[in-house]
Each structure stands twice: as structure tokens, then as C-alpha cells.
């Protein structure tokens, strides 16, 4: 029991020493900010407007798409709606409706379900234009696989 009391006493002394040393101020290791001369800064270059681009789709390319599944196209800027709709082509032929949720997001809904367990190819031609009239730099190819028929996978 005496050994335990000695250990607690030593821990108390170490704790007190740690608190005292922690309260001391030491020289700062931070450097003072350096001043930058106006001649060291490069002037900003104007690059003009960025070309329109397809930045994302839902579902992602290469994935399975539901039988009546929609495809959502997200662009990096507002688009000229009629040019984008005309630039969309597909195999099998895209037959359905276009719905714009905002100026940069297009949702395509097929008129009838996609063929079962088929490869789908969607192409967005470079003729798609942004609302400021600039064409896409290159065409975009997307591929999907449609869902298969429902079938029994396990029975009990």
C-alpha cells in the first residue's frame, strides 16, 4: 500500500511540473508574413468563356439502366436546349421526351421501356451548344446495359 501512495505522490509532482511548464511562454516559431511587391504578381489573363461539356450522367456510363429508366445529363453551363436535344442520338433510336430541370440539366425519358438485356449506346454530338452559342469541343459516347427480364433466382 505504501508503494502505491509513493507512486501517486510522484505522479502528482509530475502533473504539477507539467502544468507549470505548459504555462511558460516560449519564443514563437511562426514566421512573420513576407510582403509581396506588386512587380512579383503576374497579371491575370482572360481565357474567355469555357466550352460547354457534359460533366456527369445519371446513371453513370457502363451501368445497368432500368427498363423504363431515365437518363439525366448534367452540363457545366446553361445550354441551348434545342441544339442539345437534336444532338442526342442513340442505338436503339432514342424515342421519348426531354425535360429540362434547369438550364444545365436534361432528363431523357423513353417513350417505351428499353429492350431487355440489350446494349444501349447514346451519343451527344459536338453540335450541342451552350446558351452563348459555343459548340462542344467533341462528341461524347455513353454506353449502358438495360435490365434483364425478371426471373426466379432462388426458391425455397
mmCIF file of C-alpha atoms in Angstrom:
data_model
loop_
_atom_site.group_PDB
_atom_site.id
_atom_site.type_symbol
_atom_site.label_atom_id
_atom_site.label_comp_id
_atom_site.label_asym_id
_atom_site.label_seq_id
_atom_site.Cartn_x
_atom_site.Cartn_y
_atom_site.Cartn_z
ATOM 1 C CA UNK A 1 0.000 0.000 0.000
ATOM 2 C CA UNK A 2 2.928 2.347 0.760
ATOM 3 C CA UNK A 3 4.312 1.745 -2.758
ATOM 4 C CA UNK A 4 1.002 2.796 -4.250
ATOM 5 C CA UNK A 5 0.967 6.043 -2.215
ATOM 6 C CA UNK A 6 4.528 6.839 -3.325
ATOM 7 C CA UNK A 7 3.557 6.255 -6.956
ATOM 8 C CA UNK A 8 0.547 8.578 -6.648
ATOM 9 C CA UNK A 9 2.731 11.244 -4.995
ATOM 10 C CA UNK A 10 5.298 11.063 -7.815
ATOM 11 C CA UNK A 11 2.538 11.250 -10.473
ATOM 12 C CA UNK A 12 1.104 14.312 -8.721
ATOM 13 C CA UNK A 13 4.520 16.019 -8.745
ATOM 14 C CA UNK A 14 4.957 15.216 -12.474
ATOM 15 C CA UNK A 15 1.491 16.549 -13.228
ATOM 16 C CA UNK A 16 2.180 19.772 -11.348
ATOM 17 C CA UNK A 17 5.513 20.213 -13.150
ATOM 18 C CA UNK A 18 3.798 19.661 -16.499
ATOM 19 C CA UNK A 19 1.187 22.308 -15.733
ATOM 20 C CA UNK A 20 3.823 24.819 -14.677
ATOM 21 C CA UNK A 21 5.942 24.246 -17.782
ATOM 22 C CA UNK A 22 2.886 24.394 -20.042
ATOM 23 C CA UNK A 23 2.090 27.876 -18.712
ATOM 24 C CA UNK A 24 5.524 29.232 -19.591
ATOM 25 C CA UNK A 25 5.810 31.179 -22.804
ATOM 26 C CA UNK A 26 8.359 30.047 -25.326
ATOM 27 C CA UNK A 27 9.598 32.011 -28.332
ATOM 28 C CA UNK A 28 7.215 31.747 -31.276
ATOM 29 C CA UNK A 29 8.216 29.532 -34.166
ATOM 30 C CA UNK A 30 5.860 31.315 -36.576
ATOM 31 C CA UNK A 31 7.423 33.417 -39.292
ATOM 32 C CA UNK A 32 6.290 36.934 -39.940
ATOM 33 C CA UNK A 33 4.406 37.238 -43.230
ATOM 34 C CA UNK A 34 6.579 38.378 -46.097
ATOM 35 C CA UNK A 35 5.451 41.242 -48.236
ATOM 36 C CA UNK A 36 4.979 40.698 -51.948
ATOM 37 C CA UNK A 37 5.932 43.503 -54.257
ATOM 38 C CA UNK A 38 3.427 44.468 -56.920
ATOM 39 C CA UNK A 39 6.024 43.611 -59.569
ATOM 40 C CA UNK A 40 6.146 39.976 -58.347
ATOM 41 C CA UNK A 41 2.470 39.321 -59.186
ATOM 42 C CA UNK A 42 1.653 38.143 -62.698
ATOM 43 C CA UNK A 43 -1.269 39.828 -64.416
ATOM 44 C CA UNK A 44 -4.399 37.730 -64.848
ATOM 45 C CA UNK A 45 -5.083 36.505 -68.361
ATOM 46 C CA UNK A 46 -8.572 36.398 -69.735
ATOM 47 C CA UNK A 47 -9.175 32.962 -71.240
ATOM 48 C CA UNK A 48 -12.680 33.684 -72.479
ATOM 49 C CA UNK A 49 -15.697 31.510 -71.888
ATOM 50 C CA UNK A 50 -15.148 27.799 -71.327
ATOM 51 C CA UNK A 51 -16.618 25.451 -73.926
ATOM 52 C CA UNK A 52 -19.710 23.518 -72.910
ATOM 53 C CA UNK A 53 -19.128 19.999 -71.626
ATOM 54 C CA UNK A 54 -21.104 17.069 -70.321
ATOM 55 C CA UNK A 55 -19.795 16.657 -66.760
ATOM 56 C CA UNK A 56 -21.941 13.825 -65.406
ATOM 57 C CA UNK A 57 -24.812 11.480 -66.201
ATOM 58 C CA UNK A 58 -27.165 9.506 -64.036
ATOM 59 C CA UNK A 59 -26.944 6.550 -64.203
ATOM 60 C CA UNK A 60 -23.215 6.506 -64.752
ATOM 61 C CA UNK A 61 -21.972 5.220 -68.127
ATOM 62 C CA UNK A 62 -21.322 1.483 -68.167
ATOM 63 C CA UNK A 63 -24.002 0.696 -65.607
ATOM 64 C CA UNK A 64 -27.326 -1.117 -65.902
ATOM 65 C CA UNK A 65 -30.350 1.002 -66.611
ATOM 66 C CA UNK A 66 -33.893 0.132 -65.518
ATOM 67 C CA UNK A 67 -36.394 -0.954 -68.173
ATOM 68 C CA UNK A 68 -38.133 2.434 -68.122
ATOM 69 C CA UNK A 69 -35.127 4.244 -66.676
ATOM 70 C CA UNK A 70 -34.442 7.889 -67.367
ATOM 71 C CA UNK A 71 -31.023 9.259 -68.261
ATOM 72 C CA UNK A 72 -30.053 12.610 -66.740
ATOM 73 C CA UNK A 73 -27.366 14.738 -68.408
ATOM 74 C CA UNK A 74 -25.532 17.406 -66.373
ATOM 75 C CA UNK A 75 -23.659 20.161 -68.239
ATOM 76 C CA UNK A 76 -21.085 22.629 -66.946
ATOM 77 C CA UNK A 77 -23.128 25.666 -68.040
ATOM 78 C CA UNK A 78 -26.548 26.680 -69.372
ATOM 79 C CA UNK A 79 -27.223 25.045 -72.732
ATOM 80 C CA UNK A 80 -29.219 25.890 -75.862
ATOM 81 C CA UNK A 81 -31.980 23.337 -75.342
ATOM 82 C CA UNK A 82 -32.967 22.683 -78.954
ATOM 83 C CA UNK A 83 -29.367 22.061 -80.068
ATOM 84 C CA UNK A 84 -28.752 19.555 -77.232
ATOM 85 C CA UNK A 85 -31.975 17.665 -77.949
ATOM 86 C CA UNK A 86 -31.072 17.495 -81.664
ATOM 87 C CA UNK A 87 -27.512 16.352 -80.843
ATOM 88 C CA UNK A 88 -28.674 13.326 -78.805
ATOM 89 C CA UNK A 89 -28.716 10.092 -80.784
ATOM 90 C CA UNK A 90 -28.874 6.506 -79.664
ATOM 91 C CA UNK A 91 -28.929 2.843 -80.552
ATOM 92 C CA UNK A 92 -31.662 1.746 -80.283
ATOM 93 C CA UNK A 93 -33.174 5.011 -81.535
ATOM 94 C CA UNK A 94 -33.982 7.433 -78.744
ATOM 95 C CA UNK A 95 -37.742 7.793 -78.689
ATOM 96 C CA UNK A 96 -39.108 9.688 -75.717
ATOM 97 C CA UNK A 97 -39.409 13.057 -74.027
ATOM 98 C CA UNK A 98 -36.904 15.660 -72.922
ATOM 99 C CA UNK A 99 -37.418 17.559 -69.667
ATOM 100 C CA UNK A 100 -35.090 20.343 -68.534
ATOM 101 C CA UNK A 101 -34.923 20.658 -64.727
ATOM 102 C CA UNK A 102 -32.767 23.772 -65.114
ATOM 103 C CA UNK A 103 -30.751 25.335 -67.948
ATOM 104 C CA UNK A 104 -27.863 22.883 -67.458
ATOM 105 C CA UNK A 105 -29.701 19.613 -66.629
ATOM 106 C CA UNK A 106 -31.587 17.492 -69.172
ATOM 107 C CA UNK A 107 -33.638 14.385 -68.328
ATOM 108 C CA UNK A 108 -34.498 11.943 -71.138
ATOM 109 C CA UNK A 109 -37.449 9.602 -70.502
ATOM 110 C CA UNK A 110 -38.005 6.777 -73.011
ATOM 111 C CA UNK A 111 -41.491 6.519 -74.551
ATOM 112 C CA UNK A 112 -41.473 2.735 -74.061
ATOM 113 C CA UNK A 113 -39.237 0.522 -71.931
ATOM 114 C CA UNK A 114 -35.715 -0.174 -73.150
ATOM 115 C CA UNK A 115 -35.236 -3.578 -74.824
ATOM 116 C CA UNK A 116 -34.455 -6.204 -72.173
ATOM 117 C CA UNK A 117 -30.790 -7.136 -71.591
ATOM 118 C CA UNK A 118 -29.604 -5.016 -74.513
ATOM 119 C CA UNK A 119 -26.591 -2.814 -75.061
ATOM 120 C CA UNK A 120 -27.592 0.843 -75.286
ATOM 121 C CA UNK A 121 -25.407 3.434 -76.929
ATOM 122 C CA UNK A 122 -26.027 7.171 -76.511
ATOM 123 C CA UNK A 123 -24.083 9.790 -78.448
ATOM 124 C CA UNK A 124 -24.075 13.522 -77.799
ATOM 125 C CA UNK A 125 -22.758 15.174 -80.953
ATOM 126 C CA UNK A 126 -20.377 18.123 -80.814
ATOM 127 C CA UNK A 127 -23.127 20.251 -82.355
ATOM 128 C CA UNK A 128 -24.663 20.741 -78.881
ATOM 129 C CA UNK A 129 -24.266 24.421 -77.982
ATOM 130 C CA UNK A 130 -24.196 26.452 -74.812
ATOM 131 C CA UNK A 131 -26.680 29.283 -74.367
ATOM 132 C CA UNK A 132 -23.963 31.724 -75.504
ATOM 133 C CA UNK A 133 -23.657 29.839 -78.838
ATOM 134 C CA UNK A 134 -20.403 27.947 -78.281
ATOM 135 C CA UNK A 135 -20.261 24.320 -79.540
ATOM 136 C CA UNK A 136 -18.912 21.410 -77.534
ATOM 137 C CA UNK A 137 -15.302 20.571 -78.383
ATOM 138 C CA UNK A 138 -16.001 16.906 -79.130
ATOM 139 C CA UNK A 139 -18.773 14.349 -79.204
ATOM 140 C CA UNK A 140 -19.442 12.184 -76.141
ATOM 141 C CA UNK A 141 -20.185 8.440 -76.351
ATOM 142 C CA UNK A 142 -22.029 6.722 -73.498
ATOM 143 C CA UNK A 143 -22.947 3.060 -73.151
ATOM 144 C CA UNK A 144 -25.373 1.252 -70.864
ATOM 145 C CA UNK A 145 -26.909 -2.185 -70.496
ATOM 146 C CA UNK A 146 -30.646 -2.431 -69.990
ATOM 147 C CA UNK A 147 -32.064 -4.558 -67.198
ATOM 148 C CA UNK A 148 -32.791 -8.198 -67.908
ATOM 149 C CA UNK A 149 -36.170 -9.918 -67.656
ATOM 150 C CA UNK A 150 -37.347 -10.821 -64.174
ATOM 151 C CA UNK A 151 -36.667 -14.444 -63.421
ATOM 152 C CA UNK A 152 -36.568 -16.747 -60.443
ATOM 153 C CA UNK A 153 -33.104 -16.841 -58.908
ATOM 154 C CA UNK A 154 -33.815 -18.879 -55.766
ATOM 155 C CA UNK A 155 -36.697 -20.934 -54.464
ATOM 156 C CA UNK A 156 -37.210 -22.377 -51.015
#
